[in-house]
Each structure stands twice: as C-alpha cells, then as structure tokens.
Short mmCIF file of C-alpha atoms in Angstrom, two decimals:
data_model
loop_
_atom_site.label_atom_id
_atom_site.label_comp_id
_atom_site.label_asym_id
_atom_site.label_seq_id
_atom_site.Cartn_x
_atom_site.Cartn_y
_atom_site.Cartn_z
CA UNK H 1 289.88 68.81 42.94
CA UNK H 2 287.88 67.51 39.77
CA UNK H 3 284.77 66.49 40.15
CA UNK H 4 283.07 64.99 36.52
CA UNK H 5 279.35 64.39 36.85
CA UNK H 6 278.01 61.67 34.38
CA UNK H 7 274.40 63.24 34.37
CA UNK H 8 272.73 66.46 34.96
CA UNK H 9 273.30 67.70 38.74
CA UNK H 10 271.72 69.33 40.64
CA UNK H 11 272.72 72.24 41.98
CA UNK H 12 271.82 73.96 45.68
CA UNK H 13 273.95 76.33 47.18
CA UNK H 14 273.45 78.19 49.92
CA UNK H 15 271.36 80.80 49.47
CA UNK H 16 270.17 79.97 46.17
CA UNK H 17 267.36 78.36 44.62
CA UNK H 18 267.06 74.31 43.81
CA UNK H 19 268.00 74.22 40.01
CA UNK H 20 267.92 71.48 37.64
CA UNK H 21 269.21 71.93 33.37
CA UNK H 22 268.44 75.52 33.75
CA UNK H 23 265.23 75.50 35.56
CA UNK H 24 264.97 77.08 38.72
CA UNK H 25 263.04 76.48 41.82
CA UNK H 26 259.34 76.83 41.60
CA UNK H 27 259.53 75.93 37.72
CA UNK H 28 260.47 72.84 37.91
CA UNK H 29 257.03 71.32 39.35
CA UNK H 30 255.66 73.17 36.32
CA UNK H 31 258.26 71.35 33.80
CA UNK H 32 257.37 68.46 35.53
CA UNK H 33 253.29 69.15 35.19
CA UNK H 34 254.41 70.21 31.36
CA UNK H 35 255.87 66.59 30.75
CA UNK H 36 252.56 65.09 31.97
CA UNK H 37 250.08 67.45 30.56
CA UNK H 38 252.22 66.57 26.92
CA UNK H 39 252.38 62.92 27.67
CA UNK H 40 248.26 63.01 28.52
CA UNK H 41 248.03 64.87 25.58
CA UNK H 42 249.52 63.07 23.32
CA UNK H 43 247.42 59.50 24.47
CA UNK H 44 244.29 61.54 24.01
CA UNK H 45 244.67 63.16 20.53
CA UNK H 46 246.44 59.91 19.17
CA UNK H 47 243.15 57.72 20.40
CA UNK H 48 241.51 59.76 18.43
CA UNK H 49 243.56 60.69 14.97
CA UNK H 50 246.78 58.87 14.86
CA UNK H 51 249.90 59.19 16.16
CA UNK H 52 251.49 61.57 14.28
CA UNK H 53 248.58 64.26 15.14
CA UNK H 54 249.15 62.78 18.46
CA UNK H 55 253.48 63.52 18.37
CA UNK H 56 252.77 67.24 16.97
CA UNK H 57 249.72 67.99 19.57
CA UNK H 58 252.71 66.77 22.38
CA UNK H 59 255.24 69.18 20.96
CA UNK H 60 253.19 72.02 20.85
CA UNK H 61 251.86 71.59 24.23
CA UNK H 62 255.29 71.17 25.91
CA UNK H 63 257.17 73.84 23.42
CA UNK H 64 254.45 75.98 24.37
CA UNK H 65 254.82 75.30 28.15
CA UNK H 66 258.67 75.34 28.22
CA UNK H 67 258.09 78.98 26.10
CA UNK H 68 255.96 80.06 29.25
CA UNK H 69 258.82 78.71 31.84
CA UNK H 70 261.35 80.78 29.91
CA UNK H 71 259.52 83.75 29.99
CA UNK H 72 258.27 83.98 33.70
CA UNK H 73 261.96 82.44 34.94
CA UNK H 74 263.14 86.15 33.32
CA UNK H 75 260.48 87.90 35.72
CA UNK H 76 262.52 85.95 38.94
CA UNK H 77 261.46 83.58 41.13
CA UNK H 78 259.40 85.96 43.24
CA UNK H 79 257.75 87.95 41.06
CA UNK H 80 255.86 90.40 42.83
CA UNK H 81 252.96 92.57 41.65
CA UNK H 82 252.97 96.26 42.03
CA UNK H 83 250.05 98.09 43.04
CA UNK H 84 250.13 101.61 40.95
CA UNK H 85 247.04 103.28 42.85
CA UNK H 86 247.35 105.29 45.99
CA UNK H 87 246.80 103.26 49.21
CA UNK H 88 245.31 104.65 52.32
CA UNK H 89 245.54 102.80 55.67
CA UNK H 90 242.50 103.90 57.79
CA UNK H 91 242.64 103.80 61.55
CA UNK H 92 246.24 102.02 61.70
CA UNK H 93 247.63 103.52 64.89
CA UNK H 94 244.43 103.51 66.70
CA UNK H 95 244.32 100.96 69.48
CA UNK H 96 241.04 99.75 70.57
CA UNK H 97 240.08 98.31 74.07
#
C-alpha cells in the first residue's frame, strides 16, 4: 500500500499531537502568529526605510521566532514547572460543617 503525498501532510495519530513540517501541536499557532508578526513587520519598517531594511527586519523577526519554537518544542509540549521549595498543605484533611 503506497501512499505519495504531493504536499506536506499532516500527521495525527492516535495518541499523538497535531503536527505539521516538524512543528508540533501548540507551536504551530505560534508559527502561524510568527508569519504575521514578520509579515506586519516587514510593511512597517519598509514604510519607513525601504524594502530591503524592511526584507532583513522580516528575517530576523521570524528566524528569531522559529529559533524560540525550536528551543521550547525540545522542553515538550507540556512543559511543566517545578516548584524546588518545600510545600506545606495546612488543614487538608480537616472537614468543616
């Protein structure tokens, strides 16, 4: 059974997370908020320079965004935050009438 795909699929299995060229889940609203913030960008800054200034303020701003997308995808899709302190639960069998 061969199945050729003329594009980029996209893949769901079960269990597993919506991904798209790489990008997984959550992270691809933010590619998709990257694009735009880039695209915005670039209108702005080449209003007012030109648009060459206006081409290299887009790159940076989505290489710099697609940078930050690499780096959190590493850290998982649920990235949770541990507490290192000592936590006390006051009064958390005590039922009250």
């Amino acid at each position: 059974m061969d199945i050729s795909y003329t594009g980029y699929p996209v893949f769901k299995g079960l269990q597993k997370p919506l991904e798209f060229m790489g990008i997984r889940g959550k992270f691809l609203i933010y590619a998709a908020a990257i694009v735009g913030l880039s695209f915005i960008t670039f209108i702005i800054v080449a209003f007012l320079t030109n648009k060459l200034y206006g081409f290299l303020a887009m790159l940076v701003v989505a290489g710099g965004g697609y940078l930050l997308i690499f780096f959190k995808q590493k850290e998982g899709l649920h990235s949770k935050h541990k507490f290192r302190g000592v936590v006390v639960y006051k009064d958390l069998f005590i039922k009250e009438y």
